[in-house]
Short mmCIF file of C-alpha atoms in Angstrom, two decimals:
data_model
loop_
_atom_site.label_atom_id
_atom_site.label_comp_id
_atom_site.label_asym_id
_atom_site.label_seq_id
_atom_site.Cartn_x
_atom_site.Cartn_y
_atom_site.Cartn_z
CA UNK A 1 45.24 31.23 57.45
CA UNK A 2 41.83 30.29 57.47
CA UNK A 3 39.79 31.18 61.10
CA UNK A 4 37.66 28.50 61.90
CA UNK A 5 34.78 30.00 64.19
CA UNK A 6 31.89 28.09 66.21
CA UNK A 7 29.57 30.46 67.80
CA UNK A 8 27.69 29.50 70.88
CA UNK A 9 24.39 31.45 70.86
CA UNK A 10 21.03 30.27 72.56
CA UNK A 11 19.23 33.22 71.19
CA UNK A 12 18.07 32.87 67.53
CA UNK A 13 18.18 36.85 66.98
CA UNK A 14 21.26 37.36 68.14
CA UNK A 15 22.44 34.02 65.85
CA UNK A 16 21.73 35.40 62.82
CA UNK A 17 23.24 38.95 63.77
CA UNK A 18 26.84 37.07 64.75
CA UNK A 19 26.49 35.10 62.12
CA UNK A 20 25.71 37.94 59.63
CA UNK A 21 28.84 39.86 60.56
CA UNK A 22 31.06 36.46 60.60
CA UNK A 23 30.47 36.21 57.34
CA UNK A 24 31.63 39.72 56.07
CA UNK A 25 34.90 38.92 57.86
CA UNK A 26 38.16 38.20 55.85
CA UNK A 27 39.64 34.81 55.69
CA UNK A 28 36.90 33.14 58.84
CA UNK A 29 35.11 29.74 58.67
CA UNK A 30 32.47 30.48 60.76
CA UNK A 31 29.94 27.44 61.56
CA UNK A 32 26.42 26.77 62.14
CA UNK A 33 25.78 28.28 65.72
CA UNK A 34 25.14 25.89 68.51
CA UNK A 35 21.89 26.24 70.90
CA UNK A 36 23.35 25.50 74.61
CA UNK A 37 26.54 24.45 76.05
CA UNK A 38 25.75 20.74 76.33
CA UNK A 39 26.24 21.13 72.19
CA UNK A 40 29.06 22.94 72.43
CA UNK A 41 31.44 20.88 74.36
CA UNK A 42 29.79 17.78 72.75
CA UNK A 43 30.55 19.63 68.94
CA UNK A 44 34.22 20.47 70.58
CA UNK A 45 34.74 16.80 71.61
CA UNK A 46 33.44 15.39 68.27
CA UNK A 47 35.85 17.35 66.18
CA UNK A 48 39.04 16.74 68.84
CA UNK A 49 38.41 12.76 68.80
CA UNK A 50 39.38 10.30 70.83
CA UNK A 51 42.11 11.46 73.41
CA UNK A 52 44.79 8.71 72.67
CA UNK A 53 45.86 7.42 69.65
CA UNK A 54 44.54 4.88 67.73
CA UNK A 55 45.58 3.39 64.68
CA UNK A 56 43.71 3.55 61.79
CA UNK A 57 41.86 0.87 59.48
CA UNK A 58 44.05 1.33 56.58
CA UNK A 59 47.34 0.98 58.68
CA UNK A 60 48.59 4.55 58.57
CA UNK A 61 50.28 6.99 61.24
CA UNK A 62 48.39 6.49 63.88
CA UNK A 63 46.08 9.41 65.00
CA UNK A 64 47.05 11.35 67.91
CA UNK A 65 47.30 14.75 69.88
CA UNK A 66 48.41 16.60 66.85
CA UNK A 67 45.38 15.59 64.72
CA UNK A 68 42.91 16.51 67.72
CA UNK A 69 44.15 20.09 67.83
CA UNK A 70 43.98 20.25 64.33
CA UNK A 71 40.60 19.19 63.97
CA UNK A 72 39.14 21.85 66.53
CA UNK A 73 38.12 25.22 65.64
CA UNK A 74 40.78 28.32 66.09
CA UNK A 75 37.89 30.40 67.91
CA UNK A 76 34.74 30.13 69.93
CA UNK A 77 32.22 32.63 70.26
CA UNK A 78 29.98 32.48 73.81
CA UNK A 79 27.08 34.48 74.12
CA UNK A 80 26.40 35.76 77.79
CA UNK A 81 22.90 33.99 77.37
CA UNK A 82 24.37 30.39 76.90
CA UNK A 83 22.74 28.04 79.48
CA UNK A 84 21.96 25.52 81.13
CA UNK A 85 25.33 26.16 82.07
CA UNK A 86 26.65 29.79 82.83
CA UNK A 87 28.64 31.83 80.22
CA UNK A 88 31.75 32.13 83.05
CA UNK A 89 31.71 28.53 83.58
CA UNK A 90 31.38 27.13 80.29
CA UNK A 91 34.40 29.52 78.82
CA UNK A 92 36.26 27.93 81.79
CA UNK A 93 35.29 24.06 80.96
CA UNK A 94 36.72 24.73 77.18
CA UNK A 95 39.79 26.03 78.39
CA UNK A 96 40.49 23.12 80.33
CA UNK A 97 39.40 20.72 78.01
CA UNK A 98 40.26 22.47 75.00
CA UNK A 99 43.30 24.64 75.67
CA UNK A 100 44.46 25.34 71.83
CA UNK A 101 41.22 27.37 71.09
CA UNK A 102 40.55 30.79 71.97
CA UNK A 103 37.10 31.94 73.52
CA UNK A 104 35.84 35.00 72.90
CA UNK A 105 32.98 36.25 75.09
CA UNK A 106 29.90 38.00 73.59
CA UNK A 107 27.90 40.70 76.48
CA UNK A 108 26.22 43.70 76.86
CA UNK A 109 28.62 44.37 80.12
CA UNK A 110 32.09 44.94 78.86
CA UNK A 111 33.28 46.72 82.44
CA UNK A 112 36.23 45.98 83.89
CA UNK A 113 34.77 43.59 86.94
CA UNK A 114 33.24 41.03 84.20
CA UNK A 115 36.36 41.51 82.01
CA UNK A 116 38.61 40.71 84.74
CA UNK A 117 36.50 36.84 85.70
CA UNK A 118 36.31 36.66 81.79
CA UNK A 119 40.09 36.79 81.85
CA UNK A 120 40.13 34.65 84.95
CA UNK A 121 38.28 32.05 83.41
CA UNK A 122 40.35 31.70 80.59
CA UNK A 123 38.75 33.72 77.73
CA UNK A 124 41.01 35.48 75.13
CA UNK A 125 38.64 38.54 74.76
CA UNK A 126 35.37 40.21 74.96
CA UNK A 127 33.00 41.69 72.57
CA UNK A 128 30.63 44.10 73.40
CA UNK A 129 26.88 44.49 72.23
CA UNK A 130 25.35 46.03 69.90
CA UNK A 131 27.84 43.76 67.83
CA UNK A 132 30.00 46.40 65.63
CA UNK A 133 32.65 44.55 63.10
CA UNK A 134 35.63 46.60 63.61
CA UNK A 135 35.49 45.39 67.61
CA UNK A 136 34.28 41.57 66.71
CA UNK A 137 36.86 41.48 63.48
CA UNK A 138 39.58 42.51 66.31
CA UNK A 139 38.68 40.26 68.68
CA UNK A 140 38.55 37.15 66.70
CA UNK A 141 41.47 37.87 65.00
CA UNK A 142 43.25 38.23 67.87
CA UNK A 143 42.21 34.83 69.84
CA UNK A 144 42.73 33.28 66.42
CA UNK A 145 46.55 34.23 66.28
CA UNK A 146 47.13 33.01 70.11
CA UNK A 147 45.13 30.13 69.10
CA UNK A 148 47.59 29.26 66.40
CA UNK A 149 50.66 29.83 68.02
CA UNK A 150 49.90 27.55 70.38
CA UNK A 151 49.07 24.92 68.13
CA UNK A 152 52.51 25.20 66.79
CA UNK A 153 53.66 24.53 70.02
CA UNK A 154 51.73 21.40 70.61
CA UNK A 155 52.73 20.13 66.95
CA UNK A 156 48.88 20.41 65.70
CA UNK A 157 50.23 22.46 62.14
CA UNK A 158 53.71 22.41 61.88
CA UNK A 159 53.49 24.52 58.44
CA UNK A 160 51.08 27.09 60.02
CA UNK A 161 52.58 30.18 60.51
CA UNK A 162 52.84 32.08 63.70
CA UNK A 163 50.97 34.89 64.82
CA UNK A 164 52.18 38.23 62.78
CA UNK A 165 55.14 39.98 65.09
CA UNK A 166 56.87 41.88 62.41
CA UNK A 167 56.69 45.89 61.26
CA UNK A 168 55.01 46.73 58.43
CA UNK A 169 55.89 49.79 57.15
CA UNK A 170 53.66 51.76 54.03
CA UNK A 171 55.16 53.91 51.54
CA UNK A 172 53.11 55.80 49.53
CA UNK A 173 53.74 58.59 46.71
CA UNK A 174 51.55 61.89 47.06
CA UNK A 175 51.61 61.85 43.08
CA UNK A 176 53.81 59.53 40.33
CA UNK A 177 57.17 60.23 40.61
CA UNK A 178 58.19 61.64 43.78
CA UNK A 179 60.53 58.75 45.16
CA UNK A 180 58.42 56.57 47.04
CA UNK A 181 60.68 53.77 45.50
CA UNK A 182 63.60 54.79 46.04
CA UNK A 183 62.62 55.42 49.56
CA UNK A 184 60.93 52.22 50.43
CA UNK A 185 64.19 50.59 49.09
CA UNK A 186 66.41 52.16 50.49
CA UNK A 187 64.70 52.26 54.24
CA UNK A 188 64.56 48.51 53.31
CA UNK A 189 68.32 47.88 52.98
CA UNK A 190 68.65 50.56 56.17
CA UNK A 191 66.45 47.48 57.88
CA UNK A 192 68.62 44.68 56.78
CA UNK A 193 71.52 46.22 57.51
CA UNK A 194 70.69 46.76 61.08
CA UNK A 195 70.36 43.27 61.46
CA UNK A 196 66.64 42.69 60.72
CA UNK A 197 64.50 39.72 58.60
CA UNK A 198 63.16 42.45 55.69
CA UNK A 199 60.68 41.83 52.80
CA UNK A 200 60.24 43.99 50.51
CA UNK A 201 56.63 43.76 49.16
CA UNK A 202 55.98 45.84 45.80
CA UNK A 203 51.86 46.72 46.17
CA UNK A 204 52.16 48.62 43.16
CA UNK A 205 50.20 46.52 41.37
CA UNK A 206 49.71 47.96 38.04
CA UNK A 207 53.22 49.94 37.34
CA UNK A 208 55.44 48.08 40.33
CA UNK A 209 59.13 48.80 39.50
CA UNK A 210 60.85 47.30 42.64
CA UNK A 211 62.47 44.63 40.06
CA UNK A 212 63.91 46.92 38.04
CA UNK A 213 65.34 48.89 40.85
CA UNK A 214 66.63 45.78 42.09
CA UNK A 215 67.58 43.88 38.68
CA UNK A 216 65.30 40.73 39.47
CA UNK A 217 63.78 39.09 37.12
CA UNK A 218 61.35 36.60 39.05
CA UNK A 219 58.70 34.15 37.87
CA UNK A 220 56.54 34.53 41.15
CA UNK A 221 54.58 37.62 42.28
CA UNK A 222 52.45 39.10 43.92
CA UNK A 223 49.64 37.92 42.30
CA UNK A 224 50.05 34.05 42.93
CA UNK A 225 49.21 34.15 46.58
CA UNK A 226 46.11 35.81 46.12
CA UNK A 227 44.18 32.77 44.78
CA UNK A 228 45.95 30.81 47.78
CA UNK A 229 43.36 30.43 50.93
CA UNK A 230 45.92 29.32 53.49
CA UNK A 231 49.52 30.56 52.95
CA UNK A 232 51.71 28.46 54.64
CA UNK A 233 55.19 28.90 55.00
CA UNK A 234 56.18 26.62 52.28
CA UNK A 235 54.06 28.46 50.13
CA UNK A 236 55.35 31.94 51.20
CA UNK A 237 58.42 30.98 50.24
CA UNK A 238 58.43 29.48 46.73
CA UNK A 239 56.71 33.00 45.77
CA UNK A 240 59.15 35.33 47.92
CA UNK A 241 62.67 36.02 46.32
CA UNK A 242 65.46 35.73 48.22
CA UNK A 243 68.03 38.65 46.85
CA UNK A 244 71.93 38.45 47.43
CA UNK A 245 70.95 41.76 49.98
CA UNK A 246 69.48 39.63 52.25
CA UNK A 247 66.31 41.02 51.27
CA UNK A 248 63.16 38.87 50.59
CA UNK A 249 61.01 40.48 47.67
CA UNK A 250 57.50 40.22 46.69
CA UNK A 251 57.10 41.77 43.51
CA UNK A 252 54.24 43.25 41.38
CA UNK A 253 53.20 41.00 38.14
CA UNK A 254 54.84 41.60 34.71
CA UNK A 255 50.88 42.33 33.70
CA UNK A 256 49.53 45.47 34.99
CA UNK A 257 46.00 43.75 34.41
CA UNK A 258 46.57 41.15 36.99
CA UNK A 259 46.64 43.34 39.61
CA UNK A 260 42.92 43.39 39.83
CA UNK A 261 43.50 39.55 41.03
CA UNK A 262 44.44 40.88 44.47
CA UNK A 263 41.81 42.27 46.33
CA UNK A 264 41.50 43.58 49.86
CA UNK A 265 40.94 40.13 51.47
CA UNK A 266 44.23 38.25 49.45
CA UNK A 267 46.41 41.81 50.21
CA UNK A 268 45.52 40.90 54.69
CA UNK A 269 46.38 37.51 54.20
CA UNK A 270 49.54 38.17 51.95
CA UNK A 271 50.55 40.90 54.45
CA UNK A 272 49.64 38.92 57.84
CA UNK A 273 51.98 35.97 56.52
CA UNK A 274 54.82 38.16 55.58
CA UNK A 275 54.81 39.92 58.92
CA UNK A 276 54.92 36.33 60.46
CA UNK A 277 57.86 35.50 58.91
CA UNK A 278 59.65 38.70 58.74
CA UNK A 279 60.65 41.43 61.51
CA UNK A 280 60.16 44.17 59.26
CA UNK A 281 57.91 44.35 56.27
CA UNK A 282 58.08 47.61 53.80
CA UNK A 283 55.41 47.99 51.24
CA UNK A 284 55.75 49.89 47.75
CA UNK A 285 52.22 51.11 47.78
CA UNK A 286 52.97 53.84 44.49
CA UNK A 287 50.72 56.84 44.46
CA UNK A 288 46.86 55.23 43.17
CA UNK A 289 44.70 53.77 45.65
CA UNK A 290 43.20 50.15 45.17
CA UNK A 291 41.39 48.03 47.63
CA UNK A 292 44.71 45.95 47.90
CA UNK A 293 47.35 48.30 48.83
CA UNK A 294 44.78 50.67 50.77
CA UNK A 295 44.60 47.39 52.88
CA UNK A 296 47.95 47.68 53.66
CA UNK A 297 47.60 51.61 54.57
CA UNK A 298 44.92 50.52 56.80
CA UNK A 299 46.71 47.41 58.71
CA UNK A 300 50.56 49.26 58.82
CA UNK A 301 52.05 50.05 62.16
CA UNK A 302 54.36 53.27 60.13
CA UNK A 303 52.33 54.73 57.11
CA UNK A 304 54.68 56.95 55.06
CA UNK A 305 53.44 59.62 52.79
CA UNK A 306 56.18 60.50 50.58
CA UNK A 307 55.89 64.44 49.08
CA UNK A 308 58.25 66.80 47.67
CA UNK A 309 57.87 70.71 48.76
CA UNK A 310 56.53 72.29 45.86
CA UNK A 311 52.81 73.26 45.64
CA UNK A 312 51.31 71.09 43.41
CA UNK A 313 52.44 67.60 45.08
CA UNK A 314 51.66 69.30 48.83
CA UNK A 315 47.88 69.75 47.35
CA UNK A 316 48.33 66.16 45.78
CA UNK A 317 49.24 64.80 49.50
CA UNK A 318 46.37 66.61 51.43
CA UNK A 319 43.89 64.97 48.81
CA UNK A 320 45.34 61.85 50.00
CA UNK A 321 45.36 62.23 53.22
CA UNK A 322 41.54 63.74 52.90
CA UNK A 323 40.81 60.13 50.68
CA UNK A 324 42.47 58.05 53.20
CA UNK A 325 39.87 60.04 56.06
CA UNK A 326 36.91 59.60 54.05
CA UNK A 327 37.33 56.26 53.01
CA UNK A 328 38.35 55.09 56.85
CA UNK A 329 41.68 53.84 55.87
CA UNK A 330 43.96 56.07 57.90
CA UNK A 331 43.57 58.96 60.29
CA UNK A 332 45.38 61.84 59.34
CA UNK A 333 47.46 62.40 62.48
CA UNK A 334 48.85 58.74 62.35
CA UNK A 335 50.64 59.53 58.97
CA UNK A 336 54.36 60.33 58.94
CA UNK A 337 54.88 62.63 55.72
CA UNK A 338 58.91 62.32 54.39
CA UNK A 339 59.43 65.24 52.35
CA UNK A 340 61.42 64.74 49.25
CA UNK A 341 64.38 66.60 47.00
CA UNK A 342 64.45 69.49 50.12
CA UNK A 343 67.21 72.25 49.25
CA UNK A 344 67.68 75.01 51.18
CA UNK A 345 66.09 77.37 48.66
CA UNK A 346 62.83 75.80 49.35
CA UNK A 347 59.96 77.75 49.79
CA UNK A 348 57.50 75.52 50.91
CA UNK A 349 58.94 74.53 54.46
CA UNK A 350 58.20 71.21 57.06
CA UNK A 351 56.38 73.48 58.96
CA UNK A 352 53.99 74.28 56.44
CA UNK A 353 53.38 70.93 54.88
CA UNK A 354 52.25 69.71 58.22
CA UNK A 355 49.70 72.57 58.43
CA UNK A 356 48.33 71.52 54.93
CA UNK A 357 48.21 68.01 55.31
CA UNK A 358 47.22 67.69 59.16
CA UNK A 359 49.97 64.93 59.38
CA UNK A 360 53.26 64.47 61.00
CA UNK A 361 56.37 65.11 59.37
CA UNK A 362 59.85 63.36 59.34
CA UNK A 363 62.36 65.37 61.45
CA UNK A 364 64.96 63.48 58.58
CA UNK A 365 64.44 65.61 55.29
CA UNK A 366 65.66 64.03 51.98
CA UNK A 367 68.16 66.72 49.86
CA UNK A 368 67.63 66.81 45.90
CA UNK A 369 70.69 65.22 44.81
CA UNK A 370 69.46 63.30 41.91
CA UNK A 371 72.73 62.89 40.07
CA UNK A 372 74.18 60.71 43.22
CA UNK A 373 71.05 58.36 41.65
CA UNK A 374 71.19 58.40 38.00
CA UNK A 375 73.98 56.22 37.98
CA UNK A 376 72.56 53.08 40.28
CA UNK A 377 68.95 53.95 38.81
CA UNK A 378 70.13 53.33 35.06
CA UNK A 379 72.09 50.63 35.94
CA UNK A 380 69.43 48.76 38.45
CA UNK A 381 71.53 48.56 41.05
CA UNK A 382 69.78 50.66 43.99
CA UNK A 383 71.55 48.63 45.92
CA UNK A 384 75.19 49.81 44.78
CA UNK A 385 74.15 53.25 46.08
CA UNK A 386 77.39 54.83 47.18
CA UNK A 387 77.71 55.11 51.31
CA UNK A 388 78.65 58.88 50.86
CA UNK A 389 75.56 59.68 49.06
CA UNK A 390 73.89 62.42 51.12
CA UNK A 391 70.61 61.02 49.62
CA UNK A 392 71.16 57.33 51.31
CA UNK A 393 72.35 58.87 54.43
CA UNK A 394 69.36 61.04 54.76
CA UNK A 395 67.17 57.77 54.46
CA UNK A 396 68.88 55.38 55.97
CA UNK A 397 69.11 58.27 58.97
CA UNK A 398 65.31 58.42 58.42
CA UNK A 399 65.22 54.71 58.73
CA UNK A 400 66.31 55.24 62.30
CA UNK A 401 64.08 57.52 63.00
CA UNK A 402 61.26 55.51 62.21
CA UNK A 403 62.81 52.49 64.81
CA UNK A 404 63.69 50.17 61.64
CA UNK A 405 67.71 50.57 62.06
CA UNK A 406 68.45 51.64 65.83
CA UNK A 407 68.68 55.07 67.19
CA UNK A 408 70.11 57.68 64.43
CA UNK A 409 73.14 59.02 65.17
CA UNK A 410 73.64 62.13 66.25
CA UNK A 411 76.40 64.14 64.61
CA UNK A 412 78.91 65.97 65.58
CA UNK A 413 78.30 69.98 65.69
CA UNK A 414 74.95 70.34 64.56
CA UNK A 415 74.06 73.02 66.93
CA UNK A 416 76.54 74.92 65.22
CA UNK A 417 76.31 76.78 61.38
CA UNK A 418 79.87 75.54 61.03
CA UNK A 419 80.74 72.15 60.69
CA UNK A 420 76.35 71.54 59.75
CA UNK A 421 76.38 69.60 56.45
CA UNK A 422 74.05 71.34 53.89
CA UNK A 423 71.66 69.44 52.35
CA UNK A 424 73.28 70.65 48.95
CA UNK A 425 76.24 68.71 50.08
CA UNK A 426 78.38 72.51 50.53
CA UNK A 427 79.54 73.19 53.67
CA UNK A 428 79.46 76.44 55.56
CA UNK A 429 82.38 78.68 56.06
CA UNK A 430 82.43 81.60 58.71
CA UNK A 431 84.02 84.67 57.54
CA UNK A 432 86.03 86.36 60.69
CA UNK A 433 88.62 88.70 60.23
CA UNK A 434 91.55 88.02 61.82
CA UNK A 435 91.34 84.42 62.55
CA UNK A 436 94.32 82.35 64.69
CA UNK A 437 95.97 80.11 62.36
CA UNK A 438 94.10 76.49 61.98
CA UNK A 439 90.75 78.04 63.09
CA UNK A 440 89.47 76.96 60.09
CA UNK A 441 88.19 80.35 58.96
CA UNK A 442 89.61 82.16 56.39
CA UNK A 443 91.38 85.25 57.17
CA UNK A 444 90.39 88.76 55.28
CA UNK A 445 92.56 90.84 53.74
CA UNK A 446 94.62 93.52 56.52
CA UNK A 447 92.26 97.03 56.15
CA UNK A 448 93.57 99.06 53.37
CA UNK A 449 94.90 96.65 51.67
CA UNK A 450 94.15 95.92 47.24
CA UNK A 451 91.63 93.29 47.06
CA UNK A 452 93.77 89.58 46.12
CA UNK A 453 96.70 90.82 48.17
CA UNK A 454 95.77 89.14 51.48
CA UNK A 455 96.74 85.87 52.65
CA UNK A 456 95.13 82.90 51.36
CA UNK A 457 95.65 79.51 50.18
CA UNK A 458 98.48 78.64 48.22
CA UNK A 459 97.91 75.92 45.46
CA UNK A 460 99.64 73.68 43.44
CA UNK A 461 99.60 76.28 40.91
CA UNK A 462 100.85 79.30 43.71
CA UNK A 463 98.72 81.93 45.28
CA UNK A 464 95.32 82.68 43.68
CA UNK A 465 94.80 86.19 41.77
CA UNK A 466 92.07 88.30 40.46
CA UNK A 467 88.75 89.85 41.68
CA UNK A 468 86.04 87.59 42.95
CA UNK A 469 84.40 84.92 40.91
CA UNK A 470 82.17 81.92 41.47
CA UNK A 471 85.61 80.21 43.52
CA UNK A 472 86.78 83.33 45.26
CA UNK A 473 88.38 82.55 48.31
CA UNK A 474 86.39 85.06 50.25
CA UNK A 475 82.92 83.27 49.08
CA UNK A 476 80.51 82.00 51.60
CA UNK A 477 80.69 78.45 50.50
CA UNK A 478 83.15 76.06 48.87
CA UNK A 479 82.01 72.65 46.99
CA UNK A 480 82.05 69.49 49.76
#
């Protein structure tokens, strides 16, 4: 959606300052700046029109409320210098005249006493000087979206989307080939199942493989919307397929090249629409940085940094969490690290990934159980990923963990070392001598006795013999 801005500014310094940073901002409109407020209201009335309907020379629909809000711009700047009339009052005479557009006042005060009468008087915000983007970018993005939503409301764009509600969730590899699809997937399907509106957006520009994953073959991508200035829903929804999961995808193009279309600007617009339309959006972001998908680092409200725990891909993840730092996309301590194909001969523990990295790490760890995957991977049928998998139950578990499928369950016994599944899918057997009948422990062999002559199981194929081997019934494990 385009942001139509009109800035109010008496002095001509501080015009070509606001001006200068409403230019660099994605997506805005901004207009010449007005001198006084006499201009302002009399620019704000020219644009809304006459207040009733008239019908027009050439004997169409008849112009009315919807084409005055319509007309207006989404967002008006005030400087606290404005005169004749006073900053306070003028905000308040556009929100009464003009309630579908949001002011945003411009002062050197920002304390709470003049925030509160800005508030009063009907402003949606307040930007503080010196002028710094990140604040004003906030700001007028924010009185935009209120701006538009109630525009819907009044019937002034019924295509326009609403203001962005949804999740947006960022999964991104450490290095090539550590699961990060397979885990944005899968916490994607975790989503839908709970109930949620998902999209599944592959950002992956260059070497996106959500499709095959998925088997979709789709003529849209990614790559179409970027040319697009304002995405309506119409248009959102020709590119986005709708998959027999319930899931809506936005894939990467079938050209790697193309992915240069999509810069930093098209990947905020893409992503703000998506997250209008959908409660939960979960980007495939790979493992190489572009100004597209580091957009969508920057903007997500759960960034994922997918790793597994050996020392080459923990040293791959710190030097993207130190790019991310440098380059102002993320802080460290507001990334969530998943760490990948865990056993419980690891080495390299949680612990000490989060003391590498400086990040947060997933309480849910994901077990290396790539056979469970082979199958579904070679077929393209993620999907089809069997319910007992210990693989899809650690990520859809993870899923709730991260608030996208309700509260994880908790289950049963996991204070205990005996009935706590191992991540290698064995389960843990006690040894106690002497154990009551249906304990579930196995029983050792009465002291003195020849080793195989105890009680034990009795097969199909009688009572087991022999010395100890890789199935002995005295073993610390047995296959789950």
């Amino acid at each position: 959606m385009t942001i139509r801005i009109l800035p109010a500014v008496g002095d001509p310094d501080a015009a070509r300052a606001v001006a200068a940073l409403l230019g660099q901002l994605p997506d805005a409109e901004p207009a010449p700046a007005v001198a006084d407020s006499t201009a302002l209201l009399n620019a704000l009335a020219g644009a809304a029109g006459p207040p009733v309907a008239t019908q027009p020379p050439d004997g169409g629909a008849p112009a009315g409320p919807a084409a005055a809000v319509q007309a207006l711009p989404e967002v008006v700047l005030v400087h606290e210098r404005i005169g004749p009339v006073p900053a306070l009052e003028l905000i308040r005479e556009v929100a009464l005249r003009f309630p579908a557009v949001g002011v945003v006042l411009i002062t050197a005060d920002a304390g709470p006493a003049l925030f509160s009468a800005a508030m009063d008087a009907g402003a949606r915000g307040i930007v503080g000087l010196p002028l710094a983007y990140d604040e004003l970018a906030a700001r007028v993005q924010a009185a935009a979206q209120w701006a538009a939503g109630v525009r819907v409301h009044l019937g002034g764009n019924p295509d326009a989307l609403p203001a962005p509600t949804g999740t947006l969730v960022t999964v991104t590899g450490a290095k090539g080939g550590v699961g990060t699809t397979v885990t944005a997937v899968q916490l994607a399907l975790a989503a839908r199942a709970a109930g949620r509106r998902v999209a599944l957006v592959d950002l992956d520009l260059q070497s996106g493989d959500i499709g095959s994953y998925l088997d979709v073959q789709f003529r849209r991508s990614v790559v179409d919307l970027a040319g697009i200035q304002d995405l309506s829903a119409r248009v959102l929804q020709d590119a986005v397929h709708a998959h027999h999961t319930g899931l809506g995808l936005l894939l990467a193009p079938e050209e790697g090249e193309r992915g240069e279309e999509v810069d930093d600007r098209a990947a905020r617009q893409i992503v703000s629409a998506l997250r209008s339309r959908y409660d939960v959006v979960v980007a495939d972001c790979g493992s190489q940085m572009q100004s597209a998908n580091a957009a969508a680092v920057e903007l997500a409200d759960v960034a994922l940094l997918v790793t597994t725990p050996d020392v080459v891909c923990v040293r791959a993840a710190k030097r993207q969490v130190r790019l991310w730092d440098r380059l102002r996309i993320r802080k460290a301590e507001d990334t969530t690290t998943v760490v990948n194909r865990f056993t419980r001969h690891t080495e390299i523990q949680p612990s000490l990934v989060a003391k590498a990295t400086g990040t947060q790490v997933a309480r849910t760890l994901v077990p290396a159980a790539y056979k469970e995957l082979q199958p579904c991977v070679d077929a393209g049928r993620m999907q089809d990923l069997d319910a007992r998998s210990t693989v899809r139950a650690a990520l859809w578990e993870l899923a709730g963990e991260l608030g996208l499928a309700g509260t994880p369950a908790v289950r049963p016994g996991r204070g205990g070392h005996r009935t706590r599944p191992m991540l290698t899918g064995r389960k843990r057997k006690a040894l106690t001598t002497g154990a009551a009948p249906g304990s579930g422990t196995v029983q050792g062999p009465p002291p003195g006795a020849a080793p195989g002559t105890g009680p034990g199981p009795t097969g199909r194929f009688g009572p087991r013999t022999g010395g100890p081997g890789p199935y002995d019934q005295a073993g610390p494990y047995e296959e789950g």
